Amino acid sequence: MKVHDGMYTGGRWTPAAGDDTIAVVNPADERVIAHVPAGTAEDVDAAVRAARAALPGWAATPPAGRAALIAALRDRLAARTDEIAATVTAELGAPEQFARQVHVGLPVAVAGSYAELAAGHPFEERIGNSTVLHEPVGVVGAITPWNYPLHQIVAKVAPALAAGCTVVLKPAEDTPLTARLFAEAVHEAGLPAGVFNLVTGLGPVAGQALAAHEGVDLVSFTGSTAVGRRIGATAGGAVKRVALELGGKSANVILPSADLAKAVAVGVANVMSNAGQTCSAWTRMLVHTDRYEEAVELAKAAVAKYPVGERVGPLVSARQRDRVRGYIEQGVAEGARLVAGGAGAPLERGYYVAPTVFADVTPEMTIAQEEIFGPVLSLLRYEDEEDALRIANGTVYGLAGAVWAGDEAEAVAFARRLETGQVDINGGRFNPLAPFGGYKQSGVGRELGPHGLAEYLQTKSLQF
Ligand code: NAD
């Protein structure tokens, strides 16, 4: 077991202000694998000061110079793929192949995209007799969750750096080891001291201190809606910028003309990926009543291909496992039909939940409304297209979704009516350059690609 004692601030590892630590647990075997310091308001303050001190120099670094250092960071992350993937497996429980391909592969691609975008972004534009300058917002406080530990960090830090902002990161307490590796990569890439700073710690202590710090100009948060609401209120009170990436309850709408077998198979894979701990997961499958029982049988057969402990890893923590089990029990209690899985422990050790499929789920049930964040799929039945639309749009969320139809134009026409930030048409691939973010209570702001970069800029107009 490793005991870490430092925070990364001002370009070096410095001892934490206090003595408290956080135990990092491997969710597959429930063993403590490391301790990291639990940062305090004092640590956050030191990190914010370092970020402020580094801001003028970094903001004045030409975009090509920033781009070169982001490219170097991408290269360092790629070079350490094995170590980062093993760390994500150890602290999150992700299966090895998924850890390499998605948990490391995706953020490496995103970091690469920002090296390119930083170099080519129009930081100046001409509008009539004005020159509009797109300038960095300033010091960014980034608060990230554990579900995609490296991706969530890179999706905030890379565009912030590309924009010329400096950053203080408070990563999730469940997955701080990946964040430490990220800080090491930043250091190896040669970013100037203070441009990126890391404070590990608990949300209500270090996270709260960062969100409330007057030296932070923009707070970018990804996590639960409950915490996001508080952070939004704190930022609003201080009149500072805020970006919130919150939960989802996305609908996978299978129209009657669709290839049902394909739509169900891809839909099940989508929900089981990362043990269901994905904010954009299509956790509600909507099927026309005429083909509903056929879809239930297909889903039952598809989920059997996801053995727990192999393709489906454990949930991140005992707390998260208990939460998910509670939802499964509630689904049964509210009258949904359990087709596969259930609340029982599928393995003797580890925070595992069996891949679970519910049929006969109705729109008002708790499992059809609330984000479960586990390997749990609900199948809902609709009578006609208007009914499907009402059900799909009938939650407080609006993060992602899918539409399947025999004809692409038919799927697109339906997608236009969905209140959600992303829709995959007939299984369209994830695009790391497309804006990602929510309608309604799924959030404020967008991440990834040029839209993600624009979040970290503010404009100044010069009139001639
Ligand atoms: P959370 O919102 O509590 O934690 C996310 C981050 O916010 C962590 O870094 C945490 O330390 C920090 N945080 C917590 N309280 C804070 C506070 N008062 N001030 C500032 N920062 C604070 O999420 P969780 O408890 O880890 O997960 C709970 C639920 O949130 C999940 O079941 C899931 O539904 C949802 N979730 C969504 C996403 C997403 O990507 N949208 C990611 C993780 C969790």
Coordinates of C-alpha atoms and ligand atoms in Angstrom, one line a residue, residues 143-147 152 170-174 201-209 211 221-225 227-228 230-231 245-248 278-279 319-320 323 371-373 399, ligand 1:
I143 CA -14.1 19.6 -9.7
T144 CA -14.4 16.1 -11.2
P145 CA -16.2 12.8 -10.5
W146 CA -14.8 9.3 -10.4
N147 CA -16.7 7.6 -13.2
Q152 CA -13.3 14.1 -16.8
K170 CA -10.0 18.8 -7.0
P171 CA -10.6 15.3 -8.3
A172 CA -13.1 12.8 -6.8
E173 CA -12.0 11.2 -3.5
D174 CA -12.6 7.7 -4.9
G201 CA -9.6 16.0 -0.7
L202 CA -13.2 15.6 0.3
G203 CA -16.0 17.3 -1.6
P204 CA -17.6 19.2 1.2
V205 CA -14.1 20.4 2.4
A206 CA -11.7 20.9 -0.4
G207 CA -14.3 21.0 -3.2
Q208 CA -16.4 23.5 -1.3
A209 CA -13.4 25.7 -0.5
A211 CA -15.9 26.5 -5.4
F221 CA -18.1 20.9 -12.1
T222 CA -19.1 17.4 -13.2
G223 CA -21.1 15.2 -10.8
S224 CA -24.4 14.9 -9.1
T225 CA -27.2 17.4 -9.6
V227 CA -23.9 19.1 -5.5
G228 CA -24.1 21.0 -8.9
R230 CA -25.1 24.1 -4.6
I231 CA -22.1 25.0 -6.6
E245 CA -22.2 18.7 -16.2
L246 CA -24.7 16.8 -14.2
G247 CA -26.8 13.6 -14.4
G248 CA -28.9 12.1 -17.1
T278 CA -21.9 6.9 -17.3
C279 CA -23.9 10.1 -17.1
R319 CA -21.9 3.4 -1.1
Q320 CA -22.6 3.4 -4.8
R323 CA -27.4 3.0 -3.8
E371 CA -30.3 8.5 -12.3
I372 CA -29.3 5.1 -10.9
F373 CA -25.6 5.1 -12.1
L399 CA -28.1 14.9 -21.5
Ligands
NAD1 P1 -20.7 14.1 -6.2 O1 -21.5 15.1 -7.0 O2 -20.9 14.1 -4.7 O3 -19.2 14.2 -6.5 C1 -18.6 14.8 -7.6 C2 -17.4 15.7 -7.3 O4 -17.9 16.8 -6.5 C3 -16.3 15.0 -6.4 O5 -15.1 15.5 -6.7 C4 -16.7 15.4 -5.0 O6 -15.6 15.4 -4.1 C5 -17.2 16.9 -5.2 N1 -18.1 17.4 -4.2 C6 -19.0 16.7 -3.4 N2 -19.6 17.6 -2.6 C7 -19.1 18.8 -2.9 C8 -19.4 20.1 -2.3 N3 -20.3 20.3 -1.4 N4 -18.8 21.2 -2.9 C9 -17.8 21.0 -3.8 N5 -17.5 19.8 -4.4 C10 -18.2 18.7 -3.9 O7 -21.1 12.7 -6.8 P2 -20.9 11.3 -6.1 O8 -21.4 11.3 -4.7 O9 -19.6 10.8 -6.3 O10 -22.0 10.4 -7.0 C11 -23.3 10.5 -6.7 C12 -24.2 10.5 -7.9 O11 -23.8 11.6 -8.8 C13 -24.0 9.3 -8.8 O12 -24.7 8.2 -8.3 C14 -24.5 9.8 -10.1 O13 -25.9 9.7 -10.1 C15 -24.0 11.2 -10.1 N6 -22.8 11.4 -10.9 C16 -22.9 11.9 -12.1 C17 -21.7 12.0 -12.8 C18 -21.7 12.6 -14.2 O14 -20.8 12.4 -14.9 N7 -22.7 13.5 -14.5 C19 -20.5 11.6 -12.3 C20 -20.5 11.0 -11.1 C21 -21.6 11.0 -10.3

